[in-house]
Amino acid sequence: MPLRHRPLRLVFATALGAWAAVATALPLRAADTLVLEFGPFSRSIPAESLVAFAETGTADRQLAPFLRRLSPAQRQGLRTALTRSRAVNVVAVSQWFNSPMGDRSLQFLGKMAQTEAGRNGGQALRAAIVAAVAEDGDISLLDIVRHFPTDSLRLDMAQGTTVARQVWAEAAATRAIVDALKQQSETEAAAPPSLDLAALPDLTQPGPYGSRQVSLTLVDADRRRTYAADVFVPQNLAAVPGPIPVVVFSHGLGDSRTTFFEFATHVASHGFAVALPEHIGSNSTQKQAMLTGLDRETFKARDFLDRPLDVSFLLDELERLNATTFENRLNVSRVAVVGHSFGGYTALALGGASIDFDRLAQRCDPAANLLLDAAMVLECRALELRADAATMDRFAQGTKDDRVQLVMAFAPVTNLFGPREMAQIAVPVMLFGGELDRLTPVVPQQVTAFSWLQGGDRYLYLGQNTSHGPDFTRLATRFLYIDEALEQSVDEAIAATQGINRSLVVAFGQVYLAQNDAYRPFLRSAYVETVSTEPFRLHLVRELPPSVVERLARLPGLE
């Protein structure tokens, strides 16, 4: 039955249930009264009624009509959402919500949680959150309600219901897409020719060449930017036959190049030079400066440009140092860029993708798009650059580096590019998405970006039960699975998956940089289907099934 024909009480109950489903993402902390608004109708709930329900499970006569249509599980879920608390550092939370990314999050949330006058409640939410944490170091939704700085907190239930529906639609689409990709990968893996794994080298193990580290300090005078980089090369360059290809690792937001030292050592031991730049405007040092009050920003918006330029300048330096430092063995004309998260954006930008600022502005408008994921909070900051004519002029020149012949992006941020801009990438592209990734969700980020690629050499890997990185995967798995034996083996399974990822970087580098087709069996679905294990099975597709393409077309905001 259409929503408009339902009894009003059912509408409010449905809206309240929907809001409860997304309540953990919506900071709520009422003053004296909660006002639930659904179009021209509104109803008020005393905050004390909500508190009593949260604490005792009993709904008084003022609250009961709104809960009548909720199932026992939904009622318990609402109680849990209202009372669940967590310890938070007041300086860190204050800094975050005063940063551009935190402020944008609040502006989206403030469309649903409004002040007594019906205005965007973003600023009021910030005040409530900081006051709640300052009180005792803990925060819950009820705490935020109690500290909300106006007498009433108005909840736009129509918008809340819309958001909930979008969340549910995306979750349903993700489940269906994961199932379709899994089925296609398994079908292709079973097709001939069969994979003789025993005849292949074990790329999860260190290679024959060993490795050594060369540390650099790069001074880009034109950008007034000084940053560190480390290069891992085979221990004896002369022992490696032929020119040595270059692989660049670009770390994610709030991370550091040192995170990938072990990964780089492994790849270098297989006959590659692996370079890791420190992106100083968006690394762990910058994040810590924000959290401790030394800087207002989690990252500098200029890093959307500086990151790819960091890599290009690093490649210039490798060319300059090739004869003196690297025995003239490096082949800097054939480079792979491997990136994680924000580093995945970096890799794609170097491969030829460019930001679609007009499309991004539409997606980042709270009035036009109520659903905001973590990746969008990052992506929307690129809009700040439009006020800088010099930066926009440099963007207009493009960030593509012709030396980059391969892009490998793990959990990348991609939706600020758009379909036309992704189609500009002419080099081979490998994208990797995690089924449980809530920071860069696999469907609106990796699967959609893959559908926009036009080249024939494109690969989409899907990790079942994996999240944004090893630590996030570990947390998600231990939350979802209670089997003791499985929990004890989580670390080993994650380590095995990381080993497979290392093998893929080596294999892709051999095929597309060293042009060694003997490694192509590693690029088949049969390889990951054979070597990956539960609960982190890996799947690979080269084309999206028609059912997936149809589902993507029905998802809002992804055109």
Coordinates of C-alpha atoms in Angstrom, one line a residue, residues 155-460:
L155 CA 13.4 15.2 13.7
D156 CA 12.4 15.3 10.1
M157 CA 11.1 11.8 9.9
A158 CA 10.4 12.0 6.1
Q159 CA 14.0 12.6 5.4
G160 CA 15.0 10.0 8.0
T161 CA 12.8 7.5 6.3
T162 CA 14.3 8.4 2.9
V163 CA 17.8 7.8 4.2
A164 CA 16.8 4.5 5.8
R165 CA 15.3 3.4 2.6
Q166 CA 18.4 4.3 0.7
V167 CA 20.6 2.5 3.2
W168 CA 18.4 -0.6 3.0
A169 CA 18.4 -0.4 -0.8
E170 CA 22.1 -0.1 -0.9
A171 CA 22.5 -3.0 1.5
A172 CA 20.1 -5.2 -0.6
A173 CA 22.0 -4.2 -3.8
T174 CA 25.3 -5.0 -2.2
R175 CA 24.2 -8.5 -1.1
A176 CA 22.8 -9.2 -4.6
I177 CA 25.8 -7.9 -6.3
V178 CA 28.2 -9.8 -4.1
D179 CA 26.3 -13.0 -4.8
A180 CA 26.3 -12.4 -8.6
L181 CA 30.0 -11.6 -8.7
K182 CA 30.8 -14.6 -6.5
Q183 CA 28.8 -16.9 -8.8
Q184 CA 30.4 -15.5 -12.0
S185 CA 33.9 -15.8 -10.6
E186 CA 33.4 -19.4 -9.5
T187 CA 31.9 -20.3 -12.8
E188 CA 34.8 -18.8 -14.7
A189 CA 37.3 -20.5 -12.4
A190 CA 35.8 -23.9 -13.2
A191 CA 36.0 -23.3 -17.0
P192 CA 39.0 -24.7 -18.9
P193 CA 41.9 -24.5 -18.9
S194 CA 42.3 -25.8 -15.4
L195 CA 44.8 -24.1 -13.1
D196 CA 47.9 -26.1 -12.2
L197 CA 48.8 -24.3 -9.0
A198 CA 51.7 -26.7 -8.3
A199 CA 53.4 -25.6 -11.5
L200 CA 53.4 -22.0 -10.5
P201 CA 55.9 -20.2 -8.2
D202 CA 54.5 -19.3 -4.7
L203 CA 54.3 -15.5 -4.9
T204 CA 53.1 -15.3 -1.4
Q205 CA 56.6 -16.1 -0.3
P206 CA 59.6 -13.8 -0.5
G207 CA 61.3 -13.7 -3.9
P208 CA 64.9 -14.7 -4.7
Y209 CA 66.5 -11.3 -4.8
G210 CA 66.2 -10.0 -1.2
S211 CA 65.9 -6.3 -0.7
R212 CA 67.5 -3.2 0.6
Q213 CA 66.2 0.2 1.5
V214 CA 67.2 3.6 0.1
S215 CA 65.8 6.7 2.0
L216 CA 65.3 10.0 0.1
T217 CA 64.3 13.5 1.0
L218 CA 62.5 15.2 -1.9
V219 CA 62.4 18.9 -2.2
D220 CA 59.9 20.2 -4.8
A221 CA 60.8 23.9 -5.0
D222 CA 58.0 24.7 -7.3
R223 CA 55.4 23.5 -4.8
R224 CA 57.4 24.5 -1.7
R225 CA 57.0 20.9 -0.6
T226 CA 59.5 18.7 1.1
Y227 CA 58.7 15.1 1.9
A228 CA 60.3 11.8 2.6
A229 CA 60.3 8.7 0.4
D230 CA 61.8 5.3 0.7
V231 CA 62.8 3.0 -2.2
F232 CA 63.1 -0.8 -1.7
V233 CA 65.2 -2.5 -4.4
P234 CA 66.6 -6.0 -4.9
Q235 CA 69.7 -6.5 -2.7
N236 CA 71.9 -7.0 -5.8
L237 CA 70.6 -5.0 -8.8
A238 CA 72.9 -6.8 -11.1
A239 CA 71.3 -10.2 -10.3
V240 CA 68.0 -9.1 -11.7
P241 CA 67.7 -9.8 -15.5
G242 CA 66.5 -7.0 -17.7
P243 CA 65.4 -3.5 -16.7
I244 CA 63.8 -3.3 -13.2
P245 CA 60.2 -2.0 -13.2
V246 CA 59.1 0.5 -10.7
V247 CA 56.1 0.1 -8.3
V248 CA 54.9 3.1 -6.3
F249 CA 52.8 2.7 -3.2
S250 CA 50.5 5.5 -2.2
H251 CA 49.2 5.3 1.4
G252 CA 45.7 6.2 2.6
L253 CA 44.3 9.1 4.5
G254 CA 45.7 9.4 8.0
D255 CA 48.2 6.6 7.2
S256 CA 52.0 6.6 6.5
R257 CA 54.4 5.1 3.9
T258 CA 55.8 3.0 6.7
T259 CA 52.6 0.9 6.9
F260 CA 53.6 -0.6 3.6
F261 CA 57.3 -1.3 4.3
E262 CA 56.8 -5.0 4.7
F263 CA 54.7 -5.2 1.6
A264 CA 57.3 -3.2 -0.3
T265 CA 60.1 -5.5 0.9
H266 CA 58.2 -8.5 -0.4
V267 CA 57.6 -7.0 -3.9
A268 CA 61.2 -5.8 -4.2
S269 CA 62.5 -9.3 -3.5
H270 CA 60.7 -10.4 -6.6
G271 CA 62.7 -8.1 -8.8
F272 CA 61.0 -4.7 -8.6
A273 CA 62.0 -1.2 -7.3
V274 CA 59.2 -0.1 -4.9
A275 CA 59.0 3.6 -4.0
L276 CA 56.8 4.9 -1.2
P277 CA 56.3 8.7 -0.8
E278 CA 55.0 10.3 2.3
H279 CA 51.9 12.4 1.5
I280 CA 52.5 15.1 4.1
G281 CA 49.2 16.8 3.8
S282 CA 47.1 13.7 4.5
N283 CA 49.2 11.4 6.5
S284 CA 49.2 10.2 10.1
T285 CA 51.1 13.2 11.3
Q286 CA 48.5 15.5 9.9
K287 CA 45.7 13.5 11.4
Q288 CA 47.4 13.5 14.8
A289 CA 47.9 17.3 14.6
M290 CA 44.1 17.7 14.1
L291 CA 43.2 15.4 16.9
T292 CA 45.5 17.2 19.4
G293 CA 44.4 20.7 18.4
L294 CA 47.6 21.7 16.5
D295 CA 45.7 21.9 13.2
R296 CA 42.0 22.3 12.2
E297 CA 42.1 19.9 9.2
T298 CA 42.3 16.1 9.0
F299 CA 43.9 16.6 5.6
K300 CA 44.7 19.5 3.3
A301 CA 42.2 19.7 0.4
R302 CA 45.1 20.6 -1.8
D303 CA 46.3 17.0 -1.4
F304 CA 43.8 16.0 -4.1
L305 CA 46.3 17.7 -6.4
D306 CA 49.5 17.3 -4.4
R307 CA 49.2 13.5 -4.0
P308 CA 49.5 12.7 -7.7
L309 CA 52.1 15.4 -8.1
D310 CA 54.1 13.8 -5.2
V311 CA 54.3 10.6 -7.2
S312 CA 55.3 12.3 -10.5
F313 CA 58.0 14.3 -8.8
L314 CA 59.2 11.1 -7.1
L315 CA 59.5 9.5 -10.5
D316 CA 61.4 12.5 -11.8
E317 CA 63.9 12.0 -8.9
L318 CA 64.2 8.3 -9.6
E319 CA 65.1 9.2 -13.2
R320 CA 67.7 11.7 -12.0
L321 CA 69.2 9.3 -9.5
N322 CA 69.0 6.2 -11.7
A323 CA 72.6 6.3 -12.9
T324 CA 74.2 7.3 -9.6
T325 CA 72.1 5.5 -7.0
F326 CA 70.5 2.6 -8.9
E327 CA 73.2 1.6 -11.3
N328 CA 71.0 2.7 -14.2
R329 CA 68.9 -0.4 -13.8
L330 CA 65.4 1.2 -13.1
N331 CA 62.9 1.3 -15.9
V332 CA 61.0 4.5 -14.9
S333 CA 59.1 4.5 -18.1
R334 CA 57.0 1.5 -17.0
V335 CA 55.5 2.2 -13.6
A336 CA 52.7 0.7 -11.5
V337 CA 50.9 2.8 -8.9
V338 CA 49.4 0.8 -6.1
G339 CA 47.1 2.8 -3.7
H340 CA 44.9 2.2 -0.7
S341 CA 41.8 4.3 -0.1
F342 CA 42.9 7.9 -0.7
G343 CA 46.0 6.3 -2.2
G344 CA 43.6 4.5 -4.6
Y345 CA 42.3 7.9 -5.7
T346 CA 45.9 8.9 -6.2
A347 CA 46.6 5.9 -8.4
L348 CA 43.5 6.5 -10.6
A349 CA 44.3 10.2 -11.0
L350 CA 47.8 9.3 -12.2
G351 CA 46.3 6.8 -14.6
G352 CA 44.2 9.4 -16.3
A353 CA 41.0 10.0 -14.3
S354 CA 40.0 13.5 -13.4
I355 CA 37.6 15.0 -10.9
D356 CA 34.1 16.0 -12.2
F357 CA 33.6 19.1 -10.0
D358 CA 30.1 19.8 -11.3
R359 CA 28.9 16.2 -10.6
L360 CA 30.6 16.3 -7.2
A361 CA 28.9 19.6 -6.3
Q362 CA 25.5 18.0 -6.9
R363 CA 26.3 14.9 -4.9
C364 CA 27.6 17.0 -2.0
D365 CA 24.6 19.2 -1.7
P366 CA 22.7 18.2 1.5
A367 CA 19.4 19.4 -0.1
A368 CA 19.8 17.1 -3.0
N369 CA 21.5 14.1 -1.4
L370 CA 20.6 12.9 2.1
L371 CA 22.8 9.9 2.1
L372 CA 26.4 10.6 3.0
D373 CA 29.0 7.8 3.4
A374 CA 32.4 8.2 4.8
A375 CA 34.1 8.3 1.4
M376 CA 31.8 11.2 0.4
V377 CA 32.9 13.2 3.4
L378 CA 36.4 13.0 2.0
E379 CA 35.4 13.5 -1.6
C380 CA 33.3 16.6 -1.0
R381 CA 36.3 18.5 0.3
A382 CA 37.7 18.7 -3.2
L383 CA 35.0 21.4 -3.8
E384 CA 37.0 23.8 -1.6
L385 CA 39.6 23.9 -4.4
R386 CA 37.3 25.7 -6.8
A387 CA 38.0 29.0 -5.1
D388 CA 41.7 28.7 -6.0
A389 CA 42.2 29.6 -9.6
A390 CA 45.8 28.5 -9.7
T391 CA 44.9 25.0 -8.4
M392 CA 42.0 24.7 -10.8
D393 CA 44.3 25.7 -13.7
R394 CA 46.7 23.0 -12.7
F395 CA 43.9 20.5 -12.5
A396 CA 42.9 21.5 -16.0
Q397 CA 46.3 20.4 -17.2
G398 CA 45.6 16.9 -15.9
T399 CA 47.4 14.7 -13.4
K400 CA 47.9 11.8 -15.7
D401 CA 51.6 10.6 -15.8
D402 CA 52.5 8.8 -19.0
R403 CA 55.0 6.7 -17.2
V404 CA 52.2 5.0 -15.3
Q405 CA 51.3 1.8 -17.2
L406 CA 49.3 0.0 -14.5
V407 CA 46.9 1.1 -11.7
M408 CA 46.1 -1.1 -8.7
A409 CA 43.6 0.4 -6.3
F410 CA 42.6 -1.3 -3.0
A411 CA 39.4 0.1 -1.4
P412 CA 39.8 3.3 -3.5
V413 CA 37.9 6.5 -3.2
T414 CA 36.4 6.8 -6.7
N415 CA 33.1 8.6 -6.9
L416 CA 34.4 12.1 -7.3
F417 CA 35.5 11.1 -10.8
G418 CA 32.3 10.2 -12.6
P419 CA 31.7 8.0 -15.6
R420 CA 33.3 10.2 -18.3
E421 CA 36.4 10.8 -16.2
M422 CA 37.0 7.1 -15.3
A423 CA 36.6 6.2 -19.0
Q424 CA 39.7 8.4 -19.7
I425 CA 41.9 5.7 -18.1
A426 CA 43.6 3.8 -20.9
V427 CA 46.0 1.7 -18.9
P428 CA 45.2 -1.6 -17.2
V429 CA 43.3 -1.2 -13.9
M430 CA 42.8 -3.5 -11.0
L431 CA 40.2 -2.5 -8.4
F432 CA 39.7 -4.3 -5.0
G433 CA 36.6 -3.9 -2.8
G434 CA 35.6 -5.4 0.5
E435 CA 32.1 -6.7 1.1
L436 CA 31.9 -5.1 4.6
D437 CA 33.8 -1.9 3.9
R438 CA 31.7 1.0 5.3
L439 CA 34.3 3.7 4.7
T440 CA 34.5 3.2 0.9
P441 CA 31.5 1.0 0.3
V442 CA 32.1 -1.5 -2.5
V443 CA 29.0 -0.8 -4.6
P444 CA 29.0 3.0 -4.9
Q445 CA 32.8 3.1 -5.0
Q446 CA 34.6 0.1 -6.5
V447 CA 31.8 -1.7 -8.5
T448 CA 30.4 1.5 -10.0
A449 CA 33.9 2.8 -10.9
F450 CA 34.6 -0.5 -12.5
S451 CA 31.5 -0.2 -14.6
W452 CA 32.7 3.1 -15.9
L453 CA 36.1 1.8 -17.2
Q454 CA 36.2 1.3 -20.9
G455 CA 39.5 -0.6 -21.4
G456 CA 39.7 -4.3 -21.9
D457 CA 42.4 -4.9 -19.2
R458 CA 40.2 -4.3 -16.2
Y459 CA 39.9 -6.5 -13.1
L460 CA 37.5 -6.3 -10.2

